[in-house]
Coordinates of C-alpha atoms in Angstrom, one line a residue:
X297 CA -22.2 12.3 -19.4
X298 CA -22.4 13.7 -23.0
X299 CA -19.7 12.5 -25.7
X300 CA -17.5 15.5 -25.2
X301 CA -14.8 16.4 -28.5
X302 CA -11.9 14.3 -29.5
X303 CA -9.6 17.5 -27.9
X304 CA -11.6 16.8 -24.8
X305 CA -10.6 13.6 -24.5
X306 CA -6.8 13.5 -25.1
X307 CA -7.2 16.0 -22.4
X308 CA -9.1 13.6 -20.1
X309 CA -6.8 10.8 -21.2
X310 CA -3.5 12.9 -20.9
X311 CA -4.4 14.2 -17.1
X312 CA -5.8 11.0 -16.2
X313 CA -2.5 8.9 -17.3
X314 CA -0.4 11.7 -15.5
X315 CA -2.3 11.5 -12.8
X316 CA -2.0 7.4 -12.4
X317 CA 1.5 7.9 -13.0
X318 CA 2.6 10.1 -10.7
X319 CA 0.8 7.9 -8.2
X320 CA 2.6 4.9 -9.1
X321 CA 5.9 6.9 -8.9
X322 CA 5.4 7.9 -5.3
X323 CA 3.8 4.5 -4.1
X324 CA 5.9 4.0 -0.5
X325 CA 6.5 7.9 -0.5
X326 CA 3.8 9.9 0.4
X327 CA 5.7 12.8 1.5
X328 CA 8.1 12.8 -1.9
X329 CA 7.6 14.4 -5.2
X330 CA 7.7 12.3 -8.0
X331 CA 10.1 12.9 -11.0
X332 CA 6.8 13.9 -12.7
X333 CA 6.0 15.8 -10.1
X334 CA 9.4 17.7 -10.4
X335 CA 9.2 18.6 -14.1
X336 CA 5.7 19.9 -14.5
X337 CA 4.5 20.9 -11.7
X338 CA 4.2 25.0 -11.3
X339 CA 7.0 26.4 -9.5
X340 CA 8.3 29.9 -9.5
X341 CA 12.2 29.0 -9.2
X342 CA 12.3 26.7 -11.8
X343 CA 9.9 28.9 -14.1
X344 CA 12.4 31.8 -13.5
X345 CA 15.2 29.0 -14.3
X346 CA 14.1 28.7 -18.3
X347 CA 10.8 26.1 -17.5
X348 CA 8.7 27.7 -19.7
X349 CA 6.2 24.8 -20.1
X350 CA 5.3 24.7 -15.9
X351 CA 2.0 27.4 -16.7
X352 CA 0.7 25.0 -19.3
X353 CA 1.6 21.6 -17.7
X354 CA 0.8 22.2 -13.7
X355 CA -3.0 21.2 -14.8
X356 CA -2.0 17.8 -14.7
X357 CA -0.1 18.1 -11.5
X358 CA -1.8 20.6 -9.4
X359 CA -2.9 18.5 -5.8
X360 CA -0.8 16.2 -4.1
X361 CA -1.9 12.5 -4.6
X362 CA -3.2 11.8 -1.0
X363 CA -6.6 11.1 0.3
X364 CA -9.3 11.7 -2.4
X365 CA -7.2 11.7 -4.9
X366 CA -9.4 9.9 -7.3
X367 CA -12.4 11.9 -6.4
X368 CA -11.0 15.0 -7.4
X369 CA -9.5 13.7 -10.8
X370 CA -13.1 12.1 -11.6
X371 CA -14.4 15.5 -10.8
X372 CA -12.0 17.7 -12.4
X373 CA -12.9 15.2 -15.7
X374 CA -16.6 15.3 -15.4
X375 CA -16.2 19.2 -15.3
X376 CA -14.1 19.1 -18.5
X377 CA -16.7 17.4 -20.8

């Protein structure tokens, strides 16, 4: 893997620490959104409600944390830098 920019990596860092956390907040819940979940995931009611940030923030947030989940985080990484 190359060294990729220092705004690649608070990206990498920022969705990787969303992604652990959002994991640790629904430990014992699989079927339950976290409260990370809740505020920045993409959803059209709340966008239409004043959440302006969702289209810029749902990259963090945009597959449930099931199965492969750190597959497709290590992926998603890899394809960034």
């Amino acid at each position: 893997m190359k060294n990729p920019a220092p705004v690649t990596r608070i990206i990498i860092l920022g969705n990787v620490a969303v992604a652990v956390l959002d994991v640790l907040l629904t430990l014992g819940q699989p079927r339950t959104d976290s409260v990370v979940r809740q505020l920045l995931a993409l959803s059209p009611a709340n966008l239409l409600d004043g959440a302006w940030w969702e289209p810029f923030t749902y990259m963090w947030l945009h597959a449930p944390p099931v199965g492969f989940w750190v597959t497709h985080i290590l992926f998603n990484m890899m394809t960034l830098s």
